[in-house]
PDB file of C-alpha atoms in Angstrom:
ATOM      1  CA  MET A 229      -5.220 -12.532  -2.135  1.00  0.00           C
ATOM      2  CA  ILE A 230      -1.592 -11.432  -2.074  1.00  0.00           C
ATOM      3  CA  ALA A 231      -0.423  -7.813  -2.351  1.00  0.00           C
ATOM      4  CA  GLU A 232       2.925  -6.043  -2.546  1.00  0.00           C
ATOM      5  CA  VAL A 233       3.833  -2.412  -1.928  1.00  0.00           C
ATOM      6  CA  LEU A 234       6.634  -0.470  -3.613  1.00  0.00           C
ATOM      7  CA  THR A 235       7.654   2.975  -2.365  1.00  0.00           C
ATOM      8  CA  ILE A 236      10.038   5.128  -4.337  1.00  0.00           C
ATOM      9  CA  GLY A 237      12.344   7.991  -3.406  1.00  0.00           C
ATOM     10  CA  ASP A 238      15.963   8.704  -2.549  1.00  0.00           C
ATOM     11  CA  GLU A 239      14.735  10.620   0.493  1.00  0.00           C
ATOM     12  CA  LEU A 240      13.314   7.390   1.929  1.00  0.00           C
ATOM     13  CA  LEU A 241      16.651   5.597   1.606  1.00  0.00           C
ATOM     14  CA  THR A 242      18.691   8.418   3.164  1.00  0.00           C
ATOM     15  CA  GLY A 243      16.366   8.675   6.144  1.00  0.00           C
ATOM     16  CA  ASN A 244      15.446  12.273   5.416  1.00  0.00           C
ATOM     17  CA  THR A 245      11.797  11.233   5.020  1.00  0.00           C
ATOM     18  CA  ILE A 246      10.033   8.562   7.056  1.00  0.00           C
ATOM     19  CA  ASP A 247       8.142   6.129   4.848  1.00  0.00           C
ATOM     20  CA  SER A 248       4.678   6.396   6.379  1.00  0.00           C
ATOM     21  CA  ASN A 249       3.022   5.611   3.031  1.00  0.00           C
ATOM     22  CA  SER A 250       3.905   1.922   3.020  1.00  0.00           C
ATOM     23  CA  ALA A 251       2.440   1.409   6.496  1.00  0.00           C
ATOM     24  CA  TYR A 252      -0.799   3.169   5.549  1.00  0.00           C
ATOM     25  CA  ILE A 253      -1.169   1.249   2.287  1.00  0.00           C
ATOM     26  CA  ALA A 254      -0.417  -2.067   4.003  1.00  0.00           C
ATOM     27  CA  GLN A 255      -2.986  -1.351   6.705  1.00  0.00           C
ATOM     28  CA  LYS A 256      -5.719  -0.579   4.175  1.00  0.00           C
ATOM     29  CA  LEU A 257      -4.899  -3.648   2.076  1.00  0.00           C
ATOM     30  CA  THR A 258      -4.929  -5.852   5.171  1.00  0.00           C
ATOM     31  CA  GLU A 259      -8.336  -4.482   6.140  1.00  0.00           C
ATOM     32  CA  ARG A 260      -9.563  -5.586   2.715  1.00  0.00           C
ATOM     33  CA  GLY A 261      -8.412  -9.147   3.291  1.00  0.00           C
ATOM     34  CA  TYR A 262      -5.088  -9.040   1.423  1.00  0.00           C
ATOM     35  CA  TRP A 263      -1.864 -10.508   2.770  1.00  0.00           C
ATOM     36  CA  VAL A 264       0.878  -7.944   2.139  1.00  0.00           C
ATOM     37  CA  ARG A 265       3.756 -10.243   1.303  1.00  0.00           C
ATOM     38  CA  ARG A 266       6.497  -7.667   0.763  1.00  0.00           C
ATOM     39  CA  ILE A 267       7.175  -3.953   1.078  1.00  0.00           C
ATOM     40  CA  THR A 268      10.067  -2.731  -1.054  1.00  0.00           C
ATOM     41  CA  THR A 269      11.733   0.691  -1.258  1.00  0.00           C
ATOM     42  CA  VAL A 270      14.005   1.880  -4.064  1.00  0.00           C
ATOM     43  CA  GLY A 271      15.529   5.201  -5.036  1.00  0.00           C
ATOM     44  CA  ASP A 272      14.759   7.496  -7.951  1.00  0.00           C
ATOM     45  CA  ASP A 273      16.517   5.415 -10.594  1.00  0.00           C
ATOM     46  CA  VAL A 274      14.695   4.208 -13.709  1.00  0.00           C
ATOM     47  CA  GLU A 275      16.599   0.939 -14.030  1.00  0.00           C
ATOM     48  CA  GLU A 276      16.275   0.086 -10.327  1.00  0.00           C
ATOM     49  CA  ILE A 277      12.536   0.754 -10.319  1.00  0.00           C
ATOM     50  CA  MET A 278      12.031  -1.159 -13.566  1.00  0.00           C
ATOM     51  CA  ASN A 279      13.942  -4.201 -12.304  1.00  0.00           C
ATOM     52  CA  VAL A 280      12.099  -4.285  -8.975  1.00  0.00           C
ATOM     53  CA  ILE A 281       8.712  -4.047 -10.705  1.00  0.00           C
ATOM     54  CA  ARG A 282       9.629  -6.970 -12.969  1.00  0.00           C
ATOM     55  CA  GLU A 283      10.728  -9.004  -9.938  1.00  0.00           C
ATOM     56  CA  ILE A 284       7.421  -8.296  -8.214  1.00  0.00           C
ATOM     57  CA  LEU A 285       5.430  -9.210 -11.318  1.00  0.00           C
ATOM     58  CA  ASP A 286       7.309 -12.509 -11.527  1.00  0.00           C
ATOM     59  CA  ARG A 287       5.933 -13.316  -8.046  1.00  0.00           C
ATOM     60  CA  LYS A 288       2.403 -12.664  -9.387  1.00  0.00           C
ATOM     61  CA  PRO A 289       0.659 -10.887  -6.514  1.00  0.00           C
ATOM     62  CA  SER A 290      -2.974  -9.974  -7.016  1.00  0.00           C
ATOM     63  CA  VAL A 291      -2.244  -6.284  -6.378  1.00  0.00           C
ATOM     64  CA  LEU A 292       0.826  -4.061  -6.595  1.00  0.00           C
ATOM     65  CA  VAL A 293       0.607  -0.536  -5.169  1.00  0.00           C
ATOM     66  CA  ILE A 294       3.436   1.852  -6.096  1.00  0.00           C
ATOM     67  CA  SER A 295       3.873   5.225  -4.398  1.00  0.00           C
ATOM     68  CA  GLY A 296       6.190   8.128  -5.181  1.00  0.00           C
ATOM     69  CA  GLY A 297       8.015   9.813  -8.030  1.00  0.00           C
ATOM     70  CA  LEU A 298       5.149  11.355 -10.036  1.00  0.00           C
ATOM     71  CA  GLY A 299       6.072  15.034  -9.774  1.00  0.00           C
ATOM     72  CA  PRO A 300       7.559  17.509 -12.265  1.00  0.00           C
ATOM     73  CA  THR A 301      11.253  17.343 -11.351  1.00  0.00           C
ATOM     74  CA  HIS A 302      14.129  15.403 -12.923  1.00  0.00           C
ATOM     75  CA  ASP A 303      14.079  12.685 -10.275  1.00  0.00           C
ATOM     76  CA  ASP A 304      10.359  11.936 -10.705  1.00  0.00           C
ATOM     77  CA  VAL A 305      10.795   8.952 -13.026  1.00  0.00           C
ATOM     78  CA  THR A 306       8.280   6.403 -11.772  1.00  0.00           C
ATOM     79  CA  MET A 307       5.875   6.511 -14.724  1.00  0.00           C
ATOM     80  CA  LEU A 308       8.774   6.076 -17.142  1.00  0.00           C
ATOM     81  CA  ALA A 309      10.087   3.125 -15.143  1.00  0.00           C
ATOM     82  CA  VAL A 310       6.653   1.487 -14.978  1.00  0.00           C
ATOM     83  CA  ALA A 311       6.230   1.889 -18.730  1.00  0.00           C
ATOM     84  CA  LYS A 312       9.643   0.315 -19.377  1.00  0.00           C
ATOM     85  CA  ALA A 313       8.924  -2.549 -16.977  1.00  0.00           C
ATOM     86  CA  LEU A 314       5.727  -3.360 -18.883  1.00  0.00           C
ATOM     87  CA  GLY A 315       7.213  -2.825 -22.333  1.00  0.00           C
ATOM     88  CA  LYS A 316       4.966   0.180 -22.945  1.00  0.00           C
ATOM     89  CA  LYS A 317       5.471   3.697 -24.267  1.00  0.00           C
ATOM     90  CA  LEU A 318       4.649   6.851 -22.335  1.00  0.00           C
ATOM     91  CA  VAL A 319       1.747   8.663 -23.993  1.00  0.00           C
ATOM     92  CA  LEU A 320       0.164  12.028 -23.309  1.00  0.00           C
ATOM     93  CA  CYS A 321      -3.144  11.922 -21.422  1.00  0.00           C
ATOM     94  CA  GLU A 322      -5.034  14.959 -22.724  1.00  0.00           C
ATOM     95  CA  ASP A 323      -7.601  14.851 -19.920  1.00  0.00           C
ATOM     96  CA  CYS A 324      -4.776  14.750 -17.381  1.00  0.00           C
ATOM     97  CA  LEU A 325      -3.116  17.719 -19.046  1.00  0.00           C
ATOM     98  CA  GLU A 326      -6.330  19.734 -18.794  1.00  0.00           C
ATOM     99  CA  ARG A 327      -6.700  18.789 -15.126  1.00  0.00           C
ATOM    100  CA  ILE A 328      -3.115  19.904 -14.470  1.00  0.00           C
ATOM    101  CA  ARG A 329      -3.752  23.194 -16.274  1.00  0.00           C
ATOM    102  CA  GLN A 330      -6.815  23.835 -14.113  1.00  0.00           C
ATOM    103  CA  PHE A 331      -4.899  22.927 -10.973  1.00  0.00           C
ATOM    104  CA  TYR A 332      -2.152  25.507 -11.582  1.00  0.00           C
ATOM    105  CA  GLU A 333      -4.635  28.180 -12.638  1.00  0.00           C
ATOM    106  CA  GLU A 334      -6.459  27.661  -9.343  1.00  0.00           C
ATOM    107  CA  LEU A 335      -3.195  28.009  -7.422  1.00  0.00           C
ATOM    108  CA  TYR A 336      -2.511  31.213  -9.361  1.00  0.00           C
ATOM    109  CA  ARG A 337      -5.943  32.648  -8.526  1.00  0.00           C
ATOM    110  CA  LYS A 338      -5.283  31.936  -4.855  1.00  0.00           C
ATOM    111  CA  GLY A 339      -1.975  33.795  -5.052  1.00  0.00           C
ATOM    112  CA  LEU A 340       0.049  30.663  -4.228  1.00  0.00           C
ATOM    113  CA  ILE A 341       2.133  30.739  -7.434  1.00  0.00           C
ATOM    114  CA  ASP A 342       3.146  33.574  -9.748  1.00  0.00           C
ATOM    115  CA  ASP A 343       2.844  31.774 -13.096  1.00  0.00           C
ATOM    116  CA  PRO A 344       0.132  29.278 -14.157  1.00  0.00           C
ATOM    117  CA  THR A 345       1.742  28.473 -17.506  1.00  0.00           C
ATOM    118  CA  LEU A 346       1.896  24.813 -18.516  1.00  0.00           C
ATOM    119  CA  ASN A 347       5.664  24.533 -18.800  1.00  0.00           C
ATOM    120  CA  GLU A 348       7.436  21.332 -19.830  1.00  0.00           C
ATOM    121  CA  ALA A 349       7.947  20.171 -16.242  1.00  0.00           C
ATOM    122  CA  ARG A 350       4.224  20.424 -15.558  1.00  0.00           C
ATOM    123  CA  LYS A 351       3.312  18.746 -18.847  1.00  0.00           C
ATOM    124  CA  LYS A 352       5.619  15.860 -17.916  1.00  0.00           C
ATOM    125  CA  MET A 353       3.133  14.759 -15.256  1.00  0.00           C
ATOM    126  CA  ALA A 354       0.433  14.147 -17.899  1.00  0.00           C
ATOM    127  CA  TYR A 355       2.330  11.256 -19.524  1.00  0.00           C
ATOM    128  CA  LEU A 356       1.153   7.780 -18.526  1.00  0.00           C
ATOM    129  CA  PRO A 357       2.061   4.270 -19.686  1.00  0.00           C
ATOM    130  CA  GLU A 358       0.197   3.344 -22.854  1.00  0.00           C
ATOM    131  CA  GLY A 359      -3.197   1.818 -22.040  1.00  0.00           C
ATOM    132  CA  ALA A 360      -3.226   3.020 -18.413  1.00  0.00           C
ATOM    133  CA  THR A 361      -6.358   4.412 -16.798  1.00  0.00           C
ATOM    134  CA  PRO A 362      -5.658   7.773 -15.118  1.00  0.00           C
ATOM    135  CA  LEU A 363      -6.446   8.057 -11.419  1.00  0.00           C
ATOM    136  CA  GLU A 364      -7.756  11.425 -10.243  1.00  0.00           C
ATOM    137  CA  ASN A 365      -5.619  13.391  -7.815  1.00  0.00           C
ATOM    138  CA  THR A 366      -8.012  15.546  -5.799  1.00  0.00           C
ATOM    139  CA  GLU A 367      -5.237  16.973  -3.629  1.00  0.00           C
ATOM    140  CA  GLY A 368      -2.447  17.721  -6.078  1.00  0.00           C
ATOM    141  CA  ALA A 369      -1.363  17.995  -9.693  1.00  0.00           C
ATOM    142  CA  ALA A 370       0.050  14.628 -10.755  1.00  0.00           C
ATOM    143  CA  PRO A 371      -2.453  11.939 -11.795  1.00  0.00           C
ATOM    144  CA  GLY A 372      -1.982   8.333 -10.789  1.00  0.00           C
ATOM    145  CA  ALA A 373      -2.349   5.350 -13.079  1.00  0.00           C
ATOM    146  CA  TYR A 374      -4.059   1.958 -13.059  1.00  0.00           C
ATOM    147  CA  MET A 375      -3.312  -0.964 -15.351  1.00  0.00           C
ATOM    148  CA  GLU A 376      -3.419  -4.751 -15.337  1.00  0.00           C
ATOM    149  CA  TYR A 377      -0.512  -6.887 -16.447  1.00  0.00           C
ATOM    150  CA  GLY A 378      -0.366 -10.670 -16.328  1.00  0.00           C
ATOM    151  CA  GLY A 379      -3.271 -10.784 -13.894  1.00  0.00           C
ATOM    152  CA  VAL A 380      -1.698  -8.229 -11.534  1.00  0.00           C
ATOM    153  CA  LYS A 381      -3.597  -5.036 -10.753  1.00  0.00           C
ATOM    154  CA  ILE A 382      -1.012  -2.230 -10.700  1.00  0.00           C
ATOM    155  CA  PHE A 383      -1.693   1.149  -9.098  1.00  0.00           C
ATOM    156  CA  VAL A 384       0.749   4.057  -9.287  1.00  0.00           C
ATOM    157  CA  LEU A 385       0.123   6.765  -6.683  1.00  0.00           C
ATOM    158  CA  PRO A 386       1.792  10.052  -5.654  1.00  0.00           C
ATOM    159  CA  GLY A 387       4.317  10.118  -2.832  1.00  0.00           C
ATOM    160  CA  MET A 388       2.862  13.062  -0.920  1.00  0.00           C
ATOM    161  CA  PRO A 389       0.922  11.378   1.912  1.00  0.00           C
ATOM    162  CA  ARG A 390      -2.140  13.621   1.623  1.00  0.00           C
ATOM    163  CA  GLU A 391      -2.399  12.972  -2.110  1.00  0.00           C
ATOM    164  CA  MET A 392      -1.636   9.264  -1.784  1.00  0.00           C
ATOM    165  CA  LYS A 393      -4.268   8.683   0.909  1.00  0.00           C
ATOM    166  CA  ALA A 394      -7.004  10.454  -1.034  1.00  0.00           C
ATOM    167  CA  MET A 395      -6.215   8.540  -4.228  1.00  0.00           C
ATOM    168  CA  LEU A 396      -5.990   5.219  -2.392  1.00  0.00           C
ATOM    169  CA  GLU A 397      -9.404   5.717  -0.801  1.00  0.00           C
ATOM    170  CA  ARG A 398     -11.179   7.078  -3.900  1.00  0.00           C
ATOM    171  CA  GLU A 399      -9.500   5.244  -6.760  1.00  0.00           C
ATOM    172  CA  VAL A 400      -7.742   2.108  -5.517  1.00  0.00           C
ATOM    173  CA  LEU A 401      -9.844   0.474  -2.804  1.00  0.00           C
ATOM    174  CA  PRO A 402     -13.047   0.423  -4.889  1.00  0.00           C
ATOM    175  CA  ARG A 403     -11.139  -1.439  -7.632  1.00  0.00           C
ATOM    176  CA  ILE A 404      -9.511  -4.204  -5.607  1.00  0.00           C
ATOM    177  CA  GLY A 405     -12.522  -5.881  -4.033  1.00  0.00           C
ATOM    178  CA  GLU A 406     -12.854  -7.214  -0.529  1.00  0.00           C
ATOM    179  CA  ARG A 407     -13.231 -10.582   1.091  1.00  0.00           C
ATOM    180  CA  LYS A 408     -14.824 -11.471   4.406  1.00  0.00           C
ATOM    181  CA  PHE A 409     -12.061 -10.980   6.924  1.00  0.00           C
ATOM    182  CA  VAL A 410     -11.559 -10.352  10.630  1.00  0.00           C
ATOM    183  CA  GLN A 411      -8.554  -9.292  12.677  1.00  0.00           C
ATOM    184  CA  LYS A 412      -8.809  -9.280  16.467  1.00  0.00           C
ATOM    185  CA  LYS A 413      -6.272  -8.075  19.029  1.00  0.00           C
ATOM    186  CA  PHE A 414      -5.727  -9.808  22.372  1.00  0.00           C
ATOM    187  CA  LEU A 415      -3.349  -9.710  25.306  1.00  0.00           C
ATOM    188  CA  ALA A 416      -2.186 -13.203  26.160  1.00  0.00           C
ATOM    189  CA  GLU A 417      -1.273 -13.646  29.819  1.00  0.00           C
ATOM    190  CA  ILE A 418       2.083 -15.383  29.516  1.00  0.00           C
ATOM    191  CA  THR A 419       5.592 -14.352  30.517  1.00  0.00           C
ATOM    192  CA  ASP A 420       7.533 -14.601  27.253  1.00  0.00           C
ATOM    193  CA  GLU A 421       7.168 -15.487  23.570  1.00  0.00           C
ATOM    194  CA  SER A 422       9.247 -18.646  23.769  1.00  0.00           C
ATOM    195  CA  LYS A 423       6.516 -20.301  25.851  1.00  0.00           C
ATOM    196  CA  LEU A 424       3.798 -19.028  23.523  1.00  0.00           C
ATOM    197  CA  ALA A 425       5.557 -20.022  20.278  1.00  0.00           C
ATOM    198  CA  PRO A 426       4.722 -23.763  20.166  1.00  0.00           C
ATOM    199  CA  ILE A 427       1.071 -23.074  20.978  1.00  0.00           C
ATOM    200  CA  LEU A 428       0.856 -20.470  18.208  1.00  0.00           C
ATOM    201  CA  ASN A 429       2.414 -22.895  15.738  1.00  0.00           C
ATOM    202  CA  GLU A 430      -0.125 -25.563  16.656  1.00  0.00           C
ATOM    203  CA  ALA A 431      -3.048 -23.127  16.331  1.00  0.00           C
ATOM    204  CA  ILE A 432      -1.863 -21.844  12.949  1.00  0.00           C
ATOM    205  CA  GLU A 433      -1.536 -25.377  11.594  1.00  0.00           C
ATOM    206  CA  MET A 434      -4.824 -26.595  13.042  1.00  0.00           C
ATOM    207  CA  PHE A 435      -7.081 -23.643  12.128  1.00  0.00           C
ATOM    208  CA  LYS A 436      -5.312 -22.312   8.995  1.00  0.00           C
ATOM    209  CA  VAL A 437      -5.214 -18.754  10.313  1.00  0.00           C
ATOM    210  CA  LYS A 438      -2.501 -16.130  10.557  1.00  0.00           C
ATOM    211  CA  ILE A 439      -1.347 -15.001  14.005  1.00  0.00           C
ATOM    212  CA  HIS A 440       1.013 -12.137  14.754  1.00  0.00           C
ATOM    213  CA  SER A 441       2.640 -11.807  18.169  1.00  0.00           C
ATOM    214  CA  SER A 442       3.928  -8.528  19.574  1.00  0.00           C
ATOM    215  CA  PRO A 443       5.993  -8.739  22.755  1.00  0.00           C
ATOM    216  CA  LYS A 444       5.371  -6.021  25.309  1.00  0.00           C
ATOM    217  CA  GLY A 445       8.642  -6.657  27.103  1.00  0.00           C
ATOM    218  CA  PHE A 446       9.230  -9.451  29.572  1.00  0.00           C
ATOM    219  CA  GLY A 447       6.404  -9.448  32.047  1.00  0.00           C
ATOM    220  CA  LYS A 448       2.811 -10.494  32.195  1.00  0.00           C
ATOM    221  CA  PHE A 449       1.318 -10.040  28.710  1.00  0.00           C
ATOM    222  CA  ILE A 450       2.107 -10.601  25.032  1.00  0.00           C
ATOM    223  CA  GLY A 451       0.002  -8.941  22.348  1.00  0.00           C
ATOM    224  CA  ILE A 452      -1.322 -11.125  19.552  1.00  0.00           C
ATOM    225  CA  ILE A 453      -3.454 -10.451  16.483  1.00  0.00           C
ATOM    226  CA  ILE A 454      -5.520 -13.260  15.015  1.00  0.00           C
ATOM    227  CA  PHE A 455      -6.395 -12.907  11.315  1.00  0.00           C
ATOM    228  CA  ALA A 456      -9.280 -15.167  10.303  1.00  0.00           C
ATOM    229  CA  GLU A 457     -12.225 -15.485   7.942  1.00  0.00           C
ATOM    230  CA  ASP A 458     -14.833 -14.698  10.600  1.00  0.00           C
ATOM    231  CA  GLU A 459     -15.496 -14.161  14.315  1.00  0.00           C
ATOM    232  CA  ALA A 460     -16.387 -17.826  14.793  1.00  0.00           C
ATOM    233  CA  LYS A 461     -12.932 -18.918  13.646  1.00  0.00           C
ATOM    234  CA  VAL A 462     -11.290 -16.412  15.996  1.00  0.00           C
ATOM    235  CA  LYS A 463     -13.351 -17.808  18.864  1.00  0.00           C
ATOM    236  CA  GLU A 464     -12.228 -21.344  18.015  1.00  0.00           C
ATOM    237  CA  VAL A 465      -8.579 -20.290  18.104  1.00  0.00           C
ATOM    238  CA  VAL A 466      -8.978 -18.485  21.417  1.00  0.00           C
ATOM    239  CA  GLU A 467     -10.790 -21.420  23.006  1.00  0.00           C
ATOM    240  CA  PHE A 468      -8.083 -23.796  21.802  1.00  0.00           C
ATOM    241  CA  MET A 469      -5.328 -21.636  23.293  1.00  0.00           C
ATOM    242  CA  GLU A 470      -7.250 -21.176  26.525  1.00  0.00           C
ATOM    243  CA  GLY A 471      -7.410 -24.950  26.678  1.00  0.00           C
ATOM    244  CA  LYS A 472      -3.626 -24.840  26.720  1.00  0.00           C
ATOM    245  CA  GLY A 473      -3.733 -22.728  29.864  1.00  0.00           C
ATOM    246  CA  ILE A 474      -3.438 -19.228  28.351  1.00  0.00           C
ATOM    247  CA  ARG A 475      -5.764 -16.486  29.559  1.00  0.00           C
ATOM    248  CA  PHE A 476      -6.827 -13.738  27.139  1.00  0.00           C
ATOM    249  CA  MET A 477      -7.883 -10.113  27.414  1.00  0.00           C
ATOM    250  CA  GLU A 478      -9.385  -8.486  24.314  1.00  0.00           C
ATOM    251  CA  GLY A 479      -7.573  -5.434  22.905  1.00  0.00           C
ATOM    252  CA  TRP A 480      -4.117  -3.988  23.595  1.00  0.00           C
TER     253      TRP A 480
END
C-alpha cells in the first residue's frame, strides 16, 4: 500500500509558508498502513502541476493526496491542472455552487464580508474535473475532489490547514481503507548509528519490517521506530536486536 503526497503553492517554495500539510497527511496515511514513498512540492503553475501528477501516476501508488490551490484567485489552478493531467474537462458542480453560495451568505449574515454575491471568482471554485466526486469542505468554501485513474485513488484537498485536516478526516480516510499495522518507538542504548546500522540491516532483511532510526546526538541512546504487521513481529525484532547486545527502552 504505497501513497504519495503533493503540496502546491508558491508560498511553500519561497519559504513564506511552512508546509505542515504534507507532514500531517503523511502521518495519517502511515497510521493507516500506507508507506508514503514521496512528498513533492510544486508552485502555482498549471504545466508544472500537470507534469508532476503524470509522473506520480506513472509510478502507480495506491493513493495520491494533493493539497493546495483550490481558492478563488488567479493562482489557484490545481483543479485545472488535475483535469489536464487526466485528460478531462472542468465541469460545473451545481451542488458545489449551491454550497458556496450558502457559505458566503452565512459569512455575510455574520458581518464578516460586505457582499455575498456569487461573483466569477467564487463560481470558479465550483468547477471540478469531469467525473470527480466532490468532497465536502466543512470549514471553508472550496470543495475538494475524489477520482480514480489507472487504479490510483486521487484526492484533491484545500491548502488551508484547518480545511485540509477536516476534509482528510471526514472524506479521505474513510475511502482509503486500513490494514493491520503497528509502529512502536524505542530508545536503543548504543553510542552512535554506525554501530547500530549493520544490526538494523540484518533485522530488516530477516523480519521484512521497516525500521527508522533517529539519532539523538552522540551519547547514550538512539531513537528507532519499528513498523510491523503486529505486536508479535515487533517483539521478535526487539528480541533479535537484544540478542545482539542492544538494550531497549520503550518510547522516546
